[in-house]
Coordinates of C-alpha atoms in Angstrom, one line a residue:
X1 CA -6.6 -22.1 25.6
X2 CA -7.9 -25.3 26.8
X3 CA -8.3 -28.6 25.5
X4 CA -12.0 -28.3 24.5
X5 CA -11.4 -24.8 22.9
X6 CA -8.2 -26.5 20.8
X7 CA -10.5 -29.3 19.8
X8 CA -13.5 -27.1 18.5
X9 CA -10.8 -25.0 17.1
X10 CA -9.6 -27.8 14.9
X11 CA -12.7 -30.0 14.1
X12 CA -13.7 -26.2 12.8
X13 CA -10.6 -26.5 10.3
X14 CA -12.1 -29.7 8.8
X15 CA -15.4 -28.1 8.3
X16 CA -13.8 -25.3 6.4
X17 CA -12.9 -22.9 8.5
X18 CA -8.4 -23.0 9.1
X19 CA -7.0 -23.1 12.7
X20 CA -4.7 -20.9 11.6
X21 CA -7.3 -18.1 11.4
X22 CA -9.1 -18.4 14.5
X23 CA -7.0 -16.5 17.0
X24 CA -9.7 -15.1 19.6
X25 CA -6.6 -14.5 22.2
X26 CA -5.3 -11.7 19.5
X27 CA -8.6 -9.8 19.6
X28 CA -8.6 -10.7 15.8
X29 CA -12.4 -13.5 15.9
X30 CA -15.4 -13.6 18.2
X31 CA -17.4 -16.5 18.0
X32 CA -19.7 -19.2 20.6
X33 CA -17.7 -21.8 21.6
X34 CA -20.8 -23.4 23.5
X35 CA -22.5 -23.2 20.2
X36 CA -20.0 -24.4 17.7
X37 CA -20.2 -27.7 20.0
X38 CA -23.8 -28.4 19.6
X39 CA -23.6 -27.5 16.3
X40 CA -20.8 -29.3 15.0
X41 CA -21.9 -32.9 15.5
X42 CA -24.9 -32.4 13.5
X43 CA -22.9 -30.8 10.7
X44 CA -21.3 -34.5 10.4
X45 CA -24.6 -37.2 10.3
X46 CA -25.1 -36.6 6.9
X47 CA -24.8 -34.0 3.6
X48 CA -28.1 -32.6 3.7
X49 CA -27.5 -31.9 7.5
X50 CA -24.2 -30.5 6.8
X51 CA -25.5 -28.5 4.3
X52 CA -28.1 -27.0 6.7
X53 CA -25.8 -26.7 9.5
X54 CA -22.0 -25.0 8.7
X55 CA -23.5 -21.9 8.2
X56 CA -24.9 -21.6 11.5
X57 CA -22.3 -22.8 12.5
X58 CA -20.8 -19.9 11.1
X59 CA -23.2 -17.5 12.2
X60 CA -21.1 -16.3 15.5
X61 CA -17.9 -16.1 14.2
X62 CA -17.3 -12.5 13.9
X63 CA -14.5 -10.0 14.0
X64 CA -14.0 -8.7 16.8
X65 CA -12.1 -5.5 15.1
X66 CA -13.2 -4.1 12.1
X67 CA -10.4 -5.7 10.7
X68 CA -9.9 -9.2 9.6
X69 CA -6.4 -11.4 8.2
X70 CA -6.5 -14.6 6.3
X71 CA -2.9 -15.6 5.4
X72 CA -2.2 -19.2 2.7
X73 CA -5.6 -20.5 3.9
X74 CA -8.4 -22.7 2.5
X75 CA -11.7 -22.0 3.4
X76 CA -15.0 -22.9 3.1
X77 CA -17.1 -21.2 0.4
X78 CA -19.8 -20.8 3.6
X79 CA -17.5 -18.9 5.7
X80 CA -16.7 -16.7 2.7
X81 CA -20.1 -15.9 2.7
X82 CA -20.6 -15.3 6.1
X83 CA -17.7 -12.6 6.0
X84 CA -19.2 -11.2 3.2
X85 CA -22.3 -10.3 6.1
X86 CA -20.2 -8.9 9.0
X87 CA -21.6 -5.6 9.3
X88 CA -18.7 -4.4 10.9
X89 CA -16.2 -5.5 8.7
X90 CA -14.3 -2.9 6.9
X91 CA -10.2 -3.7 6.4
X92 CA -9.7 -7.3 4.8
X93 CA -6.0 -8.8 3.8
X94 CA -6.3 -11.8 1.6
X95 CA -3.2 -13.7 1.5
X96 CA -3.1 -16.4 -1.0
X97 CA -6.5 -17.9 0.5
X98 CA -8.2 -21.0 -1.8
X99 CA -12.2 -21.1 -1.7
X100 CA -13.4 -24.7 -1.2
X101 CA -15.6 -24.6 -4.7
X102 CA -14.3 -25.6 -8.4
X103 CA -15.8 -22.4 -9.8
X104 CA -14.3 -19.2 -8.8
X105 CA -17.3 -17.0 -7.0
X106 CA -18.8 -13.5 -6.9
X107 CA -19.1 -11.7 -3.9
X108 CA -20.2 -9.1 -1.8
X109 CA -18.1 -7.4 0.7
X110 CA -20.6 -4.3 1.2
X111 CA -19.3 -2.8 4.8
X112 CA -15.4 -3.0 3.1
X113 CA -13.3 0.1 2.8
X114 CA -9.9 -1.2 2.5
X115 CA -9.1 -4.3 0.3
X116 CA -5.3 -5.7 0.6
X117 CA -5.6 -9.2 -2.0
X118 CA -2.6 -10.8 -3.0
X119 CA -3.9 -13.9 -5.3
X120 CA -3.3 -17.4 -4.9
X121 CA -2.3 -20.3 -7.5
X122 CA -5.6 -19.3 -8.7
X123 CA -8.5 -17.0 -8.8
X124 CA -10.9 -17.5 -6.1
X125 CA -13.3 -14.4 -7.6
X126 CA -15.0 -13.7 -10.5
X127 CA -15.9 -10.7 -9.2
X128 CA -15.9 -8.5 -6.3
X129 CA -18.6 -6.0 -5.1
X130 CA -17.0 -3.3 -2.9
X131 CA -19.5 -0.3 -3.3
X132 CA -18.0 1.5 -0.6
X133 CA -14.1 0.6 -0.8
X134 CA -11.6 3.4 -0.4
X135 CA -8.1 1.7 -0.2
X136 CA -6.9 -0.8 -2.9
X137 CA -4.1 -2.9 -2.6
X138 CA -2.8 -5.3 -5.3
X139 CA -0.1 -7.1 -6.9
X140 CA 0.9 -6.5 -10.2
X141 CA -0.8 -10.1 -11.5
X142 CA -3.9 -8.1 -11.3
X143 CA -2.8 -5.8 -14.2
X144 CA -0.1 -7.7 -16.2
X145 CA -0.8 -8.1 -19.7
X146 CA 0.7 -11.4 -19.6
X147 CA -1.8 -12.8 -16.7
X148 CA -4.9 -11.8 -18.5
X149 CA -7.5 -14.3 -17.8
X150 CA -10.1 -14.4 -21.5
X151 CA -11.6 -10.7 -22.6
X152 CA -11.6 -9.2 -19.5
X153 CA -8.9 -7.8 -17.4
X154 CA -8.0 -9.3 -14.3
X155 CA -8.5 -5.8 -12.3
X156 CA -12.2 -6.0 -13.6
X157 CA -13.3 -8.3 -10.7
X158 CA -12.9 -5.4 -8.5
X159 CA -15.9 -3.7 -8.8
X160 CA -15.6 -0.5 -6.9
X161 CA -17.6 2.8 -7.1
X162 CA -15.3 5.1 -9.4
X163 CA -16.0 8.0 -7.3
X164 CA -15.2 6.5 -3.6
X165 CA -12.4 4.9 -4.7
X166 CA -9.4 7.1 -3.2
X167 CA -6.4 5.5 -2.7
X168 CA -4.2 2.5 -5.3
X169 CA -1.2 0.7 -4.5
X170 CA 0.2 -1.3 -6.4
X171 CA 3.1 -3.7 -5.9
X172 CA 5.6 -5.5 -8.2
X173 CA 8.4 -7.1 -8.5
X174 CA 11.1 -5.3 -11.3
X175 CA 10.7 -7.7 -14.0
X176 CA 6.9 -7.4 -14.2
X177 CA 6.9 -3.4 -14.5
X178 CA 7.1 -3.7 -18.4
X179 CA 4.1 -5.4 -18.8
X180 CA 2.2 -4.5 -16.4
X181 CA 1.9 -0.4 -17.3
X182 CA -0.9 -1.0 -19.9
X183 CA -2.8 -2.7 -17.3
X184 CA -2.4 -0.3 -14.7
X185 CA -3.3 2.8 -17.2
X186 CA -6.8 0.7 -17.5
X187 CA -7.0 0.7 -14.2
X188 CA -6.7 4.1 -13.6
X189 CA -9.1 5.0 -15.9
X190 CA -12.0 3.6 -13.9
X191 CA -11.5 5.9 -11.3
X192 CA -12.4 9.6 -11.3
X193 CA -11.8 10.5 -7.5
X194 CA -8.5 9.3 -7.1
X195 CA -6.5 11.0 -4.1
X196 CA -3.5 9.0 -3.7
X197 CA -1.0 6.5 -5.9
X198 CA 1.4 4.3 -4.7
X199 CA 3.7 2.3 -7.7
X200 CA 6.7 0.0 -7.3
X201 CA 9.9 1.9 -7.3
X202 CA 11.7 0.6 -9.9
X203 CA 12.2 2.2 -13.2
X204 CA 9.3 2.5 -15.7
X205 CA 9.5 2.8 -19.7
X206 CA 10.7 6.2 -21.2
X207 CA 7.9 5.7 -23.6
X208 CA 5.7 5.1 -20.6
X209 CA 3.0 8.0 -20.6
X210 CA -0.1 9.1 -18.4
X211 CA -3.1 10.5 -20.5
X212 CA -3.4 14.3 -19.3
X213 CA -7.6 13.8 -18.7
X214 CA -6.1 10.7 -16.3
X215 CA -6.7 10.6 -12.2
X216 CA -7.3 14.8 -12.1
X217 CA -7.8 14.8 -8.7
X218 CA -4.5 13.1 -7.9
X219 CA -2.5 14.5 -4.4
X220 CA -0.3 12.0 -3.7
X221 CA 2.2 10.6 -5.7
X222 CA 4.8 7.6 -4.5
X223 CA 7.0 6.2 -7.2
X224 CA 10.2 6.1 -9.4
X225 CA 11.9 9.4 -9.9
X226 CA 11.3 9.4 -13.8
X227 CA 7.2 9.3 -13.1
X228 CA 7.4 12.5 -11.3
X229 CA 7.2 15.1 -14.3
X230 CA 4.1 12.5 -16.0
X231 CA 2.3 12.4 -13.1
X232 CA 2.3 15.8 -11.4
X233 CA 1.9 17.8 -14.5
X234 CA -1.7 19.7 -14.3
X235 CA -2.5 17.5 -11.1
X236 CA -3.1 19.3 -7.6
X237 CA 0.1 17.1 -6.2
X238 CA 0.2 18.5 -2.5
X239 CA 2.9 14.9 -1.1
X240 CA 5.4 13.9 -3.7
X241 CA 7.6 10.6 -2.6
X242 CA 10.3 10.5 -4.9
X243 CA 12.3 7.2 -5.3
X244 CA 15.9 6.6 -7.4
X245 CA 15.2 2.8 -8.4
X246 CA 18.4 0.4 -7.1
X247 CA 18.3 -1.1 -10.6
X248 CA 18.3 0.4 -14.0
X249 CA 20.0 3.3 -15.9
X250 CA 20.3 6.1 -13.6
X251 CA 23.4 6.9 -13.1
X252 CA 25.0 8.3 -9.1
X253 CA 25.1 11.6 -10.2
X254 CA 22.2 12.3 -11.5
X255 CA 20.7 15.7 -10.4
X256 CA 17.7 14.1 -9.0
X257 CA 16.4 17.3 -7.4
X258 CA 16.1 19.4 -10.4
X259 CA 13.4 16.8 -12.1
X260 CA 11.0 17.7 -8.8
X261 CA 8.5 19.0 -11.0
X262 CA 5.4 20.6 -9.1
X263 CA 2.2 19.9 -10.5
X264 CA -0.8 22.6 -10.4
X265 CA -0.5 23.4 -6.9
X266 CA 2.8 24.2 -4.8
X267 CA 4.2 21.0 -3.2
X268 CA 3.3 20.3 0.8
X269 CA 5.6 17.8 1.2
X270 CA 8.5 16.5 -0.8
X271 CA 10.3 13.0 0.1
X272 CA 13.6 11.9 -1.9
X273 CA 15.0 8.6 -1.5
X274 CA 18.3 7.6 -2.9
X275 CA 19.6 10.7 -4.4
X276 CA 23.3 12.0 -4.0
X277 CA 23.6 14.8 -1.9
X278 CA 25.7 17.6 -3.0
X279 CA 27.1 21.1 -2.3
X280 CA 23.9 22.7 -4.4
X281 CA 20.8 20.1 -3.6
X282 CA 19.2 22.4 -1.3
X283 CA 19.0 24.9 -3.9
X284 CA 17.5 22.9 -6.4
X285 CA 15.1 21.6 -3.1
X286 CA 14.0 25.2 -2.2
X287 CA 13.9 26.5 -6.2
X288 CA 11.6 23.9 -7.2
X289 CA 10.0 23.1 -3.7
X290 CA 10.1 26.8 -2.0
X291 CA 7.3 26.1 0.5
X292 CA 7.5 22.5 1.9
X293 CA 5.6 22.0 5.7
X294 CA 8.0 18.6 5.7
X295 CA 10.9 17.4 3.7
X296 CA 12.6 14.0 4.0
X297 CA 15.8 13.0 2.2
X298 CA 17.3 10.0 2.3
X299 CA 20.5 10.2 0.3
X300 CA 22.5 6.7 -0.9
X301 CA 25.9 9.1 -1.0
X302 CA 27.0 12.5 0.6
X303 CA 29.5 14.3 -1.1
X304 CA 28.3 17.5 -0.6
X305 CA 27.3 20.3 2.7
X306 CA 24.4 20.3 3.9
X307 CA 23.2 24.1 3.9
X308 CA 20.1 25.1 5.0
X309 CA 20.6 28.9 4.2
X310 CA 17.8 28.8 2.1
X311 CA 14.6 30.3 3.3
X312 CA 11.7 27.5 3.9
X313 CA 9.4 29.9 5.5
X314 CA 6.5 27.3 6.0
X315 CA 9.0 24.0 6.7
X316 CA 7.6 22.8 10.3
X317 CA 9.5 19.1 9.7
X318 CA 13.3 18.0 8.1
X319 CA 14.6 14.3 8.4
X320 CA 17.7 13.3 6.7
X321 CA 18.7 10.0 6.4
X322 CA 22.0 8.3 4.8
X323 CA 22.4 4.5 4.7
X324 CA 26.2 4.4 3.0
X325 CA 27.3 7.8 4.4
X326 CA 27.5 10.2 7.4
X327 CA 25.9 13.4 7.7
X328 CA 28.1 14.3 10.1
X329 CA 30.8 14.0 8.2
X330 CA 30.2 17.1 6.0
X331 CA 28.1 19.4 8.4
X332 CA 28.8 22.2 10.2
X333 CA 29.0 22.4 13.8
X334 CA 25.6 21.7 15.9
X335 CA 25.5 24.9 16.9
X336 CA 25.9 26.4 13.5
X337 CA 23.0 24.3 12.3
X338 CA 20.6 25.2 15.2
X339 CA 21.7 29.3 14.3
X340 CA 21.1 28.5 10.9
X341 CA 17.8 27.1 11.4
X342 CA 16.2 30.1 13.4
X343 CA 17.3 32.2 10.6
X344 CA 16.3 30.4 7.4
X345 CA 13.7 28.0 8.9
X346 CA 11.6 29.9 11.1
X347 CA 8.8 27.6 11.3
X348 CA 10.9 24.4 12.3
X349 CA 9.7 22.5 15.0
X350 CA 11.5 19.0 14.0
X351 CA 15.1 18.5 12.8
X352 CA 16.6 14.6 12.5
X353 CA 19.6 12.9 10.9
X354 CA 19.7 9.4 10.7
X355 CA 22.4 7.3 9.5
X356 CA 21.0 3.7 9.0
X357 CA 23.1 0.9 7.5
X358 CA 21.6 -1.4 5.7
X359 CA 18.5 -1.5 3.0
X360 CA 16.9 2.0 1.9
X361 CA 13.5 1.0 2.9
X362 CA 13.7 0.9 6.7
X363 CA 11.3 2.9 7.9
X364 CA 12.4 6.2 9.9

């Protein structure tokens, strides 16, 4: 970059817009450079010119990607118009960014169909238009009871069209999951198309309960092993990711395969992470779970053999994955595996074990 690039680049930060964001080298921002120095001087002789000028200034920055980052920023509320207007704008991450006005603003983001907002110190919206926004992606402050903001709840400002909406994730850390389930049962019930659900893995309330009328057209369910039975029941749950939270009351040997519950429609594809693995999981796997395309276990303890003489007839994929054990350990010869498979497995085109030390949540 040279020097008259790195100067417009930081006079820009003054003005509003953070150095930080501007990265034209990563393909993330287009914008005139020729332009931004005509411009800029003017935007400095005086308020009324200043007002007049930033948002042309403005005017070429653009993604270059329909994607755009702003991480711990402060920015003008000018350039958070101007994004609003990118056309072409459709996946937006929001990382703790500060707005440049004492008011918090509404806003527009029109073209947006995936929304990842993680709030600041404080609220930079009071409220959100995203008419055409599939993918939301929050923190937990959004819906916990003990960050509510007046009447309204905090998850109002998004204002999304109930029936484009597809896809929630939440995020949280353990000691907000208690008070955050009423807020997240509000949530829910503003949507009436949703596909898929995401929730932090650790442990929810007993008394925790999902109205049966709630999220019908639900697919996709990630989350803590005692959720499985409340949200699957009477809901078309094709991909069910099971999760054993590291904290709580759930003891090693629990028989976590026997509470996969399938909802209304036979289960696709059945992920279990941090069960123990013993002589009879399978069974329970291919009882409950008899016509998986994939299955992925990743198992915090093997005590048990792994035998795949159960018939899978539609199973195409099978990962297992220990992080405090071997596999190896308690299997059968490869050659006994491979036999076994042909016989039992007939569809299988991928087979993997992975023994990965370290945290659970590495991907595979």
């Amino acid at each position: 970059m040279d020097d008259g690039h790195s100067s417009v680049i930081q006079q820009l930060g003054h003005i509003g817009f953070p150095a930080e964001v501007l990265r034209t080298d990563t393909g993330e921002l287009d914008y005139d450079n020729d332009r931004a120095e005509s411009v800029l001087p003017l935007t400095k002789t005086c308020r009324n010119f200043h007002r007049i000028f930033q948002p042309l200034l403005f005017e070429t920055i653009t993604p270059s990607e329909p994607k755009l980052w702003i991480w711990s920023a402060v920015i003008s509320r000018a350039l958070s118009v101007h994004f609003q207007q990118c056309p072409r704008l459709e996946k937006l991450f929001l990382w703790e960014v500060t707005i440049t006005n004492r008011e918090p603003t509404i806003s527009s983001f029109r073209s947006l169909k995936y929304l990842r907002y993680k709030q600041g110190q404080t609220n930079c919206f009071t409220s959100l238009s995203l008419p055409n926004l599939e993918t939301l992606r929050i923190d937990s402050e959004f819906i916990d009871s003990r960050h509510l903001s007046g009447t309204m709840e905090d998850h109002q400002i998004f204002q999304f069209d109930p029936a484009v909406l597809k896809t929630l994730i939440v995020f949280a850390p353990f000691y907000l999951i208690n008070s955050m389930q009423a807020g997240l049962l509000g949530l829910l019930g503003r949507t009436t198309q949703l596909r898929s659900l995401e929730l932090p893995q650790d442990e929810f309330n007993d008394s925790f309960n999902v109205p049966n009328d709630l999220i019908p057209n639900l697919e996709i369910f990630d989350g803590p092993v005692n959720l499985d039975l409340k949200f699957c029941k009477g809901r078309p749950v094709r991909d069910l990711r099971m999760t054993i939270p590291e904290r709580g009351d759930w003891e090693r040997n629990i028989d976590v395969p026997s509470l996969v519950t399938p909802g209304s429609v036979p289960l696709e594809h059945l992920s279990i992470t941090g069960c123990e693995w013993e002589d009879d999981t399978m069974e329970h796997i291919a009882r409950r779970c008899p016509e998986p395309v994939s299955l992925t276990i990743r198992a915090d303890y093997v005590t048990g053999a792994l035998s795949i003489r159960h018939p899978l007839p539609k199973l195409r994929s099978a990962t297992f994955v220990t992080t405090y054990a071997s596999w190896c350990a308690e299997l059968e010869s490869e050659e006994g595996i491979v036999r076994d498979c042909k016989e039992f497995w007939t569809e299988l085109e991928y087979l993997r074990f992975l023994e990965i030390q370290g945290s659970r949540s590495q991907p595979v």
